Coordinates of C-alpha atoms in Angstrom, one line a residue:
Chain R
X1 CA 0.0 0.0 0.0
X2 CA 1.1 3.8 -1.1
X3 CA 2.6 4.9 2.4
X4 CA -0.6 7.7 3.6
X5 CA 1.4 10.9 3.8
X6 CA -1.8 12.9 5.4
X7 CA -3.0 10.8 8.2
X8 CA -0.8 10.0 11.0
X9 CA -0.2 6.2 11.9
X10 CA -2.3 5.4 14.9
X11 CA -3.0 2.4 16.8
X12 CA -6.6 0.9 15.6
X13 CA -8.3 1.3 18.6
X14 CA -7.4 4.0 21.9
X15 CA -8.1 4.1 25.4
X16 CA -8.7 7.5 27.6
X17 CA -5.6 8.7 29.3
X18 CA -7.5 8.6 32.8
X19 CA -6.8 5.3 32.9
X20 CA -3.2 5.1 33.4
X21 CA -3.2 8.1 35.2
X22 CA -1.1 7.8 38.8
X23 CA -4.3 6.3 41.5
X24 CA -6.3 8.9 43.1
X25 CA -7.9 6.2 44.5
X26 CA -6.5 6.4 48.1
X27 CA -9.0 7.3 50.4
X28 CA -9.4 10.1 52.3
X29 CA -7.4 10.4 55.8
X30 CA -9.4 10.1 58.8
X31 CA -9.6 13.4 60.5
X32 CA -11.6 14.8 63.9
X33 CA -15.0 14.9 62.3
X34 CA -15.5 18.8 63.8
X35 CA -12.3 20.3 62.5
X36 CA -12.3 23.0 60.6
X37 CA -9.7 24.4 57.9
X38 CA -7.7 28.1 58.9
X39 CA -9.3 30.8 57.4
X40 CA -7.8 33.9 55.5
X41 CA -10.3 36.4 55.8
X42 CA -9.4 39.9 54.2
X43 CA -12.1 42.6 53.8
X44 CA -11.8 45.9 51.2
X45 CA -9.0 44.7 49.2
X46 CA -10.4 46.2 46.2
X47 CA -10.4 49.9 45.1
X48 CA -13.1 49.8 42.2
X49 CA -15.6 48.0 44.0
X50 CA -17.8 49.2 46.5
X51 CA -17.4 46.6 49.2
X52 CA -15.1 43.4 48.4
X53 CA -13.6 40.3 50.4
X54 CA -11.1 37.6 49.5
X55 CA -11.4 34.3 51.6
X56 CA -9.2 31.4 51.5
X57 CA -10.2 28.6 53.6
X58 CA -8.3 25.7 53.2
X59 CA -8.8 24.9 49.7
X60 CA -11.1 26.3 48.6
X61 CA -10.6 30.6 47.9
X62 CA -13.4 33.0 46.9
X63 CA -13.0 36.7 45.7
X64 CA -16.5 38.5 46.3
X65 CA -17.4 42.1 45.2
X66 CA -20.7 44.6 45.8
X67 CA -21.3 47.1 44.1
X68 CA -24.5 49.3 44.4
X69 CA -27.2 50.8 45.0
X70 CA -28.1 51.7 42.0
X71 CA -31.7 52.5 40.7
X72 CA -33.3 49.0 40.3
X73 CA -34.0 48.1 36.3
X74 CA -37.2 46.7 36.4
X75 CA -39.0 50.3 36.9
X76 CA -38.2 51.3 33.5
X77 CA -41.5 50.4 32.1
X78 CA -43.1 53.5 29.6
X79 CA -43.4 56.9 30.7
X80 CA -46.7 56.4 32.6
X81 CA -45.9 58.5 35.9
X82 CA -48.0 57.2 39.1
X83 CA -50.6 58.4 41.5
X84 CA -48.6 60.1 44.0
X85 CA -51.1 58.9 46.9
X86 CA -50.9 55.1 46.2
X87 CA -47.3 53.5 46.8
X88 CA -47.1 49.5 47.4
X89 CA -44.0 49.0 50.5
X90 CA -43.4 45.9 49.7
X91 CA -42.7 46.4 46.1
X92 CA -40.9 49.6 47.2
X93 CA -37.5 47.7 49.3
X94 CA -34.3 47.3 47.5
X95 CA -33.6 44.1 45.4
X96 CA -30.2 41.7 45.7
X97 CA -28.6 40.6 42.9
X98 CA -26.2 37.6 43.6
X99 CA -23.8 36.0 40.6
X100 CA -21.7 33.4 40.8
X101 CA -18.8 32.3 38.9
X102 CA -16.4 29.4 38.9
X103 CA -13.0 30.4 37.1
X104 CA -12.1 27.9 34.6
X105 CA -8.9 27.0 36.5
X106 CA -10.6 26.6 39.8
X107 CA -11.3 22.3 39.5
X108 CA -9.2 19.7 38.2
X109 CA -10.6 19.8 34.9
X110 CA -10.7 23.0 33.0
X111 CA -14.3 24.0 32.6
X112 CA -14.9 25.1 28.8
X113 CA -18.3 27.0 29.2
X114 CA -19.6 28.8 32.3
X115 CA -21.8 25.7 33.6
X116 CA -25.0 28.0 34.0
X117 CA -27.3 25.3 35.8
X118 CA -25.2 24.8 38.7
X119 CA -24.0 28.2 38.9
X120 CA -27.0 29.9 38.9
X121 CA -28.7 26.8 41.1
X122 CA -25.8 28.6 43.5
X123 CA -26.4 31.8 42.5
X124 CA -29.8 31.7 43.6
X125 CA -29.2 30.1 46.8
X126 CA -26.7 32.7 48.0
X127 CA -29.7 35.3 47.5
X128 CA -32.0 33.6 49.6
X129 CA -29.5 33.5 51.9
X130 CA -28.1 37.0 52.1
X131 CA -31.6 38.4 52.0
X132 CA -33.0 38.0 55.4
X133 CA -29.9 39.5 56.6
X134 CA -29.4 42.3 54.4
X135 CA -31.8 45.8 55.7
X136 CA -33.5 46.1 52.2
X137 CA -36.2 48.5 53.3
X138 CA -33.5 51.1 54.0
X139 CA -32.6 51.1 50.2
X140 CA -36.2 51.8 48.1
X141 CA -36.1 51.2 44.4
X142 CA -32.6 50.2 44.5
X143 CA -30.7 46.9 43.9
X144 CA -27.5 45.6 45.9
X145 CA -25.4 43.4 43.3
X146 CA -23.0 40.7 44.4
X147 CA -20.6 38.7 42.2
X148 CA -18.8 35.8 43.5
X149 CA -15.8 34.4 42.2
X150 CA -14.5 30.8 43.2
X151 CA -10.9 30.9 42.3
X152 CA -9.9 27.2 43.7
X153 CA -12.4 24.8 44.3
X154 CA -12.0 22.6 47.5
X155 CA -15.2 21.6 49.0
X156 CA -18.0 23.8 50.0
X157 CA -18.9 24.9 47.4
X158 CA -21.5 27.3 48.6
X159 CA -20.3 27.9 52.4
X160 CA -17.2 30.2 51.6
X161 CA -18.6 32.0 48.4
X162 CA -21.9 33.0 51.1
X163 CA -19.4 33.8 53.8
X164 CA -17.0 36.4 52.1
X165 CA -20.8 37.7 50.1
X166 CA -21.4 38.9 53.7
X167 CA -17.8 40.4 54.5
X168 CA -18.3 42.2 51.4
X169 CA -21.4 43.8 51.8
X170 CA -20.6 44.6 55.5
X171 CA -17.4 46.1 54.1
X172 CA -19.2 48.2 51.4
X173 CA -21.4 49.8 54.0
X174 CA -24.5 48.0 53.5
X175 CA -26.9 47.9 56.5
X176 CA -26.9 44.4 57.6
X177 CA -28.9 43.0 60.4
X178 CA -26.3 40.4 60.9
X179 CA -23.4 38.4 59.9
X180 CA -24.3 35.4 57.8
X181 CA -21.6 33.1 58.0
X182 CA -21.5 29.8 56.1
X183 CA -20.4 26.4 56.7
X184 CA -20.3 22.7 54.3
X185 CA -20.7 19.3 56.0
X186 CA -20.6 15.9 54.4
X187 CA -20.9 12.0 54.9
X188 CA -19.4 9.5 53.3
X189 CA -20.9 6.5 52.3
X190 CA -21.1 3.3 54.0
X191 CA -23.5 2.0 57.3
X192 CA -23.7 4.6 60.3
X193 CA -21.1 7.3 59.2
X194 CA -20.7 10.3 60.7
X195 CA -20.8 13.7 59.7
X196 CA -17.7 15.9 58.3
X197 CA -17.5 19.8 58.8
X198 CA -15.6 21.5 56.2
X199 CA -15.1 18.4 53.9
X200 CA -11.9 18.7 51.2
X201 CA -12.6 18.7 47.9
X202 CA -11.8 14.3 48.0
X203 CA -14.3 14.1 50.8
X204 CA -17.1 15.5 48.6
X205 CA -16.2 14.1 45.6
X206 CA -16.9 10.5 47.7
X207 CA -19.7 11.6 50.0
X208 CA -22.7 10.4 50.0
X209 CA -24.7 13.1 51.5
X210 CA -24.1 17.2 51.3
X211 CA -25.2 19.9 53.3
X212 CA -24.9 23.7 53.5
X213 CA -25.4 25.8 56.7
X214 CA -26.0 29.8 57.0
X215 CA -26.5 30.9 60.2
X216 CA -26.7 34.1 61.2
X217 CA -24.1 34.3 64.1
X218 CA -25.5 36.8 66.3
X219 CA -29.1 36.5 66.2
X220 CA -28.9 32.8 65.9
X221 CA -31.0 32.6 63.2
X222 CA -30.5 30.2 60.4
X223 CA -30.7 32.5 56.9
X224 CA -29.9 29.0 54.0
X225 CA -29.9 25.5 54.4
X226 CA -28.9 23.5 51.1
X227 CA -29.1 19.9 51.1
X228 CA -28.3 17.1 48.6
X229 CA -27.7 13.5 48.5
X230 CA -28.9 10.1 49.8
X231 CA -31.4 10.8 52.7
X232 CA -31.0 9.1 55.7
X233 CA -32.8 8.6 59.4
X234 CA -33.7 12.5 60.3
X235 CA -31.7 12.6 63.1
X236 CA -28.4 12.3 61.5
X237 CA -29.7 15.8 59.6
X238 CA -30.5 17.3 62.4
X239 CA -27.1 16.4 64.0
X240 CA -25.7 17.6 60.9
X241 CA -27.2 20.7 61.4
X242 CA -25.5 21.2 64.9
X243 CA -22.7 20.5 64.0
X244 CA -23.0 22.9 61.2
X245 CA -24.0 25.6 63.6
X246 CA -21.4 24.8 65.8
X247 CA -18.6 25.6 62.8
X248 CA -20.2 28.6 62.0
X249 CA -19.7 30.1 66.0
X250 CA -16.1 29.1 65.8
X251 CA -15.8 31.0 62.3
X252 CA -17.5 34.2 63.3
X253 CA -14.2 35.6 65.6
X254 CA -12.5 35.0 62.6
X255 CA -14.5 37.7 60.7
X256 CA -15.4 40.1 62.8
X257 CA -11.5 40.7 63.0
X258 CA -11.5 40.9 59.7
X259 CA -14.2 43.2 59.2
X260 CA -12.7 45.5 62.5
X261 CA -9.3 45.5 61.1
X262 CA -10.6 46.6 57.7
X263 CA -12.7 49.5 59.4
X264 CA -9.4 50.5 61.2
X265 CA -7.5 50.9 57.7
X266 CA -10.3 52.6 56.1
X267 CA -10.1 55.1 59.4
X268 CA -6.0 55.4 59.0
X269 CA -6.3 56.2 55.4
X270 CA -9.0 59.2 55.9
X271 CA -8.1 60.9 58.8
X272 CA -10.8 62.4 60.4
Chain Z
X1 CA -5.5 49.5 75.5
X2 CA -1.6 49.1 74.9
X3 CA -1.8 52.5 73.3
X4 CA -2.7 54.4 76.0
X5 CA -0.5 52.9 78.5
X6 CA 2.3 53.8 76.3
X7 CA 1.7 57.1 75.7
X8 CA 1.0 57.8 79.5
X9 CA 4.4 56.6 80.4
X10 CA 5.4 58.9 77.7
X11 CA 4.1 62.0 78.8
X12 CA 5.3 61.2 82.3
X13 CA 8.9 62.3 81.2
X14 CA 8.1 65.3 79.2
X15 CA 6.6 68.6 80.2
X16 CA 4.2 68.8 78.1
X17 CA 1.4 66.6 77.6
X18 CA -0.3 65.7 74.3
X19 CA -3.6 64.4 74.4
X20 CA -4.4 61.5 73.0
X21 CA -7.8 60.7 71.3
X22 CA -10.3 58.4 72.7
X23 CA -9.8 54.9 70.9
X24 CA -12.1 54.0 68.7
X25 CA -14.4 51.6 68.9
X26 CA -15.2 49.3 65.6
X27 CA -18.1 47.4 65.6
X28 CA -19.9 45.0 62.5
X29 CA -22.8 44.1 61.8
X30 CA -25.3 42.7 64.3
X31 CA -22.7 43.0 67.1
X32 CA -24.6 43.9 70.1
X33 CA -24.1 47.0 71.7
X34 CA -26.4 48.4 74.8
X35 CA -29.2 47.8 76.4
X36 CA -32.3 50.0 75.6
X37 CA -31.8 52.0 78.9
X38 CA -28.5 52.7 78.3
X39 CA -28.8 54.7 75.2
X40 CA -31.0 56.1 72.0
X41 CA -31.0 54.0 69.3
X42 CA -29.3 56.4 66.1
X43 CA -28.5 55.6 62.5
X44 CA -26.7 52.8 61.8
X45 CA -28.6 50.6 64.3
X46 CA -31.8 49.2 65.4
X47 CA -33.4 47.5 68.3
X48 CA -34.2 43.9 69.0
X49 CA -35.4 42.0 72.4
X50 CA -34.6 45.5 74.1
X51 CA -31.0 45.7 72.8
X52 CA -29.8 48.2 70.2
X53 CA -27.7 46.0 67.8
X54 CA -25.6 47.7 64.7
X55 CA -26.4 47.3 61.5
X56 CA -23.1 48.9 59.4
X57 CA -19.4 47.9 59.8
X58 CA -18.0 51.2 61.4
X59 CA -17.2 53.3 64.6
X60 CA -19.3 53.9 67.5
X61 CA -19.9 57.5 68.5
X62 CA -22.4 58.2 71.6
X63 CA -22.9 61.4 71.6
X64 CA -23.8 62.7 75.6
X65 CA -26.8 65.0 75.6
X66 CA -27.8 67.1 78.4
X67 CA -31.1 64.8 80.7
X68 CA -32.5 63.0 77.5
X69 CA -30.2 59.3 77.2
X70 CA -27.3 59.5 74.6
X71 CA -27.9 58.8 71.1
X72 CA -25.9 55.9 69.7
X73 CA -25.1 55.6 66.2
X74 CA -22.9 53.5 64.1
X75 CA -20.6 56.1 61.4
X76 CA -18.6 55.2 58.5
X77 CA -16.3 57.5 57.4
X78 CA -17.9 58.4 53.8
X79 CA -21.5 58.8 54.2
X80 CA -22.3 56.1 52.1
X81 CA -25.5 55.7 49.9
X82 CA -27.6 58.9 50.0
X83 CA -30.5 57.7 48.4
X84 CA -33.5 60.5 47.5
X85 CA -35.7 60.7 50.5
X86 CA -39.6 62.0 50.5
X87 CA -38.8 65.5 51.6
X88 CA -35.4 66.1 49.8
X89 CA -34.3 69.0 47.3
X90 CA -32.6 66.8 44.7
X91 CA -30.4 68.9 41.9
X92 CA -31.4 66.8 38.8
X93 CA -30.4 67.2 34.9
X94 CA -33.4 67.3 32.3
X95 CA -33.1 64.4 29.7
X96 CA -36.6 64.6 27.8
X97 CA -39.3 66.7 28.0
X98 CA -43.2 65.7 26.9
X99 CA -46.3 67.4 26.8
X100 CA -47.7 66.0 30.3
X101 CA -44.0 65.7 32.2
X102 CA -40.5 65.9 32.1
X103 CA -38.4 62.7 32.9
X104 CA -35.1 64.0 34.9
X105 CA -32.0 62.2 36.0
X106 CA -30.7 62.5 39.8
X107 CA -27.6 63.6 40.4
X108 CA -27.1 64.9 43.7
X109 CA -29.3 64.9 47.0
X110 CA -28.5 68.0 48.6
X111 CA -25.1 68.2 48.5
X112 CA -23.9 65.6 47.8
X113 CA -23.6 64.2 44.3
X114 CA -24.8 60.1 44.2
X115 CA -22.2 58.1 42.0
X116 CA -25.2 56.2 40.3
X117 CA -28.0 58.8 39.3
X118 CA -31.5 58.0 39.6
X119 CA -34.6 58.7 37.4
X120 CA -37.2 61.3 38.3
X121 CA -40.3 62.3 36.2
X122 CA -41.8 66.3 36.8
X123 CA -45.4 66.5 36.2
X124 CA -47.4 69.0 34.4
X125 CA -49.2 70.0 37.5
X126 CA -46.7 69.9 39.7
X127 CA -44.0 72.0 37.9
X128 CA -46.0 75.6 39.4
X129 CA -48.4 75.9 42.2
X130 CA -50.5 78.4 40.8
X131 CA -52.2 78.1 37.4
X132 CA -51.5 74.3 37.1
X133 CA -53.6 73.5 34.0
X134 CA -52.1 76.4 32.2
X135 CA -48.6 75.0 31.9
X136 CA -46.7 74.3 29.1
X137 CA -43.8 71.9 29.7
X138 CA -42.2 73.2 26.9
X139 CA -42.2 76.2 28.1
X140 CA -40.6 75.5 31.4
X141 CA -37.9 73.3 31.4
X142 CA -35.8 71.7 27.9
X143 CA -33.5 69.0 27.8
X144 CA -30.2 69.7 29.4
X145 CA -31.1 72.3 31.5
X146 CA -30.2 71.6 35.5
X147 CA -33.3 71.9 37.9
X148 CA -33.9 72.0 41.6
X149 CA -36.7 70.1 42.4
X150 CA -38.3 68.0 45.4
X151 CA -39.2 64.8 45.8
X152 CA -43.1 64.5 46.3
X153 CA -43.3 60.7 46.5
X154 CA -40.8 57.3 45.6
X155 CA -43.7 56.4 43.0
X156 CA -44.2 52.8 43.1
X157 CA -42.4 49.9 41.2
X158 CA -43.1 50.8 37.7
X159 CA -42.6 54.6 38.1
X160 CA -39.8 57.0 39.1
X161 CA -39.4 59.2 42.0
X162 CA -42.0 62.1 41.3
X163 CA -40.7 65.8 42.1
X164 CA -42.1 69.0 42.1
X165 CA -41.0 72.9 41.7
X166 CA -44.0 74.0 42.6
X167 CA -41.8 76.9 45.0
X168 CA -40.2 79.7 44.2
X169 CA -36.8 78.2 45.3
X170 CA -37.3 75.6 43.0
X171 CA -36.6 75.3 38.9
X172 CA -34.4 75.9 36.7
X173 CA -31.0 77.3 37.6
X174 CA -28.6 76.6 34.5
X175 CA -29.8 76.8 31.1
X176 CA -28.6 76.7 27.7
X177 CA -29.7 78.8 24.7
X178 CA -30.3 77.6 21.9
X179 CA -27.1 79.0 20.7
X180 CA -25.1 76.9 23.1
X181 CA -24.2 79.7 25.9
X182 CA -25.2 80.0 29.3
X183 CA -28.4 82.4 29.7
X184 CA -29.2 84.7 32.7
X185 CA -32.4 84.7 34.6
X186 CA -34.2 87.9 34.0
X187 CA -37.7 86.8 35.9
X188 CA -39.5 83.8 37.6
X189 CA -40.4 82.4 33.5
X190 CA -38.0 84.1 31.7
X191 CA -34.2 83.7 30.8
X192 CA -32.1 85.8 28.0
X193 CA -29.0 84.4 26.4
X194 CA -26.4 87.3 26.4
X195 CA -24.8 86.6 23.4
X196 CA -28.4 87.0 20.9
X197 CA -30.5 88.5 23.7
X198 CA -33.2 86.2 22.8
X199 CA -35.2 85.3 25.7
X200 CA -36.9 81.8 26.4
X201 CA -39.2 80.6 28.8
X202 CA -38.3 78.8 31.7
X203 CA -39.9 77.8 35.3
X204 CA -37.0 79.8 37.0
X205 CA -35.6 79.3 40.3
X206 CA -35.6 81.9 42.3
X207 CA -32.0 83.3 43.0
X208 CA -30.5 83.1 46.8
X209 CA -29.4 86.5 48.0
X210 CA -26.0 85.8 48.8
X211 CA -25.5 85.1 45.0
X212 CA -26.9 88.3 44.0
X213 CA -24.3 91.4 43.1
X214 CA -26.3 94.6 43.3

């Protein structure tokens, strides 16, 4: 046969890569089932946005940004001016707009198109979450915006991107009722396991159930609760959510430094 | 505080002694800061189960008043966010005018100018309080010119914030000719470009004294 100068000799048939690929099948060590990961907490890092906060917790890292209030888009409708007398409050309180983003280098494998199901699935879940905490009433007809950026995936997905959301709207100057601060638990599978605070980004991959905790520190009230997974006996979620609650306690020092050393740099940099 | 210990062991070897500012106090959100008795509530807070909690990220000021309790509030160093209030004289920019109203953008709220502007729609019987039904909008305001007004209502969801200048403070206070120059107010509806001397009509503001050279 004429040697084929325009196709490349291959092997007939080819397997994936992945399959020679050095094991990542070793299991995850066994840790205390309540630690959690050190947390880098740093509040108004940026000068173009309003409010911003960069957090690093162990693996997984999160730049957040506010910017706002600006008037809110849905009241351009015509030029048909209302009644002065008749106003509606509840359509009158501000709006938040939440975004999230992964960065395509933030998992092991390179993400080619922003995956909008799970993004906005999150997206929408750090709104509800924010809302009851954020004073909306103080800011009529105007709309709060938040964009989230997870630079490094490593577990939680949705506990560190709601906890610097709050740093940076407390940062910005929004009136907050509270700090909501946000904590990931997981269990692997297999009969009677326990529960794992701040699981890395191998514990999730191999757990069996998932489960998101906002909890407003302060007020001790619980602003987002995202679950997913096998279900299991109701008690093992409820002791999932305690132990949730009980990371979340240990993680609000944390940012209240934060948030007090910011305020104290903002202070040295105007004097008064 | 570390900082006051040092500088009173300073001051104890000099002559002089320099006076050193209370330390602040930086508190966050929902951090919890006196009892109802204790104080007022200000802005920047508010009040839950009898305690006044804060609501920015900020310093504390109390500020002492004579018998009534001190008033506690929660500052931030820019004062962030002024957003038109019911009540407020507003300095807005015309952007289109219409036979029944004049749609406006916000760009300051007193004083102080708001970094994203707001809409604001002027009706015809609001732009003068006497003779309402005998205005022309044309013949009050044009695009471009800069107007004081106040804000009547917020409107609701679908609207804008509705203003008025139906006072003599309030109108147009810079206005452009047709021929591109700045024209001077000669009467409450009048204004005359210097340059062609033409006058226009405009609802004009009514000039504060101090600005006036006799």
């Amino acid at each position: 046969m004429p040697a084929d100068h325009r196709r490349i000799r291959v092997p007939e048939e080819s397997q994936p890569p992945q399959l020679y690929a050095a094991g990542e099948g070793e299991a995850p060590a066994p840790r205390d089932p309540a630690r959690l990961r050190p947390v880098y907490a740093r509040a108004g890092l940026l000068s173009q946005a309003k409010g911003s906060a960069y957090l690093e917790a162990g693996g997984p890292k999160v730049l957040c940004a506010e910017s706002g209030p600006r008037q809110a888009e849905g009241g351009e409708r015509g030029g048909c001016p209302a009644r002065a007398g008749c106003e509606a409050p509840a359509a009158l309180s501000g709006r938040l707009l939440c975004d999230f983003r992964r960065a395509p280098f933030s998992g092991r494998r390179r993400r080619v198109a922003p995956g909008s199901g799970e993004e906005r699935e999150l997206a929408l879940a750090l709104q509800e979450s924010l809302e009851p905490a954020v004073r909306l009433g103080r800011y009529p007809r105007a709309q709060l915006e938040v964009w989230a950026l997870l630079l490094g995936d490593g577990g939680s997905a949705l506990a560190a991107p709601l906890t610097a959301a709050a740093l940076a709207l407390a940062a910005a100057g929004v009136e907050m009722y509270d700090l909501v601060v946000g904590c990931g638990l997981s269990r692997a599978p297999g009969p009677a396991p326990a529960w794992l605070l701040d699981p890395t980004l191998l514990e999730e991959e191999r757990a069996a159930a998932g489960l998101s905790v906002a909890l407003m520190a302060v007020l001790k009230q619980v602003a987002g609760l995202l679950g997913s997974g096998e279900g299991g006996p109701n008690e093992s979620w409820a002791e999932a959510v305690h132990l949730g609650f009980e990371g979340c306690q240990r993680l609000y020092p944390v940012l209240q430094q934060c948030l007090v050393r910011a305020a104290r740099r903002r202070g040295g940099a105007a004097p008064l | 505080m570390l900082a006051n210990e040092r500088s009173a062991s300073f001051s104890s070897g000099l002559e002089t002694v320099a006076v050193m500012a209370p330390p602040v106090r930086y508190c966050i959100p929902g951090e919890r800061l006196c009892n109802l008795e204790e104080g007022s509530p200000g802005s920047g807070t508010y009040t839950r189960h009898g305690y006044i909690f804060s609501s920015l990220a900020g310093c504390l000021t109390k500020s002492s008043e004579n018998g009534a309790l001190p008033v506690i509030s929660v500052m931030r160093e820019t004062e962030s966010q002024l957003l038109p209030d019911v009540g407020a004289i507003v300095t807005c920019k015309v952007s289109s005018i219409n036979s029944r109203f004049a749609k406006v953008h916000i760009l300051y709220v007193g004083s102080t100018p708001l970094k994203n502007s707001f809409r604001g729609t002027i009706r015809k019987e609001d732009v003068r309080a006497t003779e309402k039904d005998k205005v022309e909008i044309y013949k009050s305001f044009r695009p471009g010119d800069i107007v004081l007004a106040k804000v009547i209502s917020l409107g609701d969801a679908q609207s804008n914030y509705l203003l008025t200048t139906a006072e003599n403070e309030l109108g147009v206070v810079v206005a452009h000719s047709e021929s591109g120059v700045q024209m001077v107010p000669i009467s409450w509806c009048e204004m005359q470009c210097p340059k062609t001397h033409t006058k226009e009509f405009r609802k004009v503001a009514r000039v504060q004294p101090e600005f006036l050279q006799t």
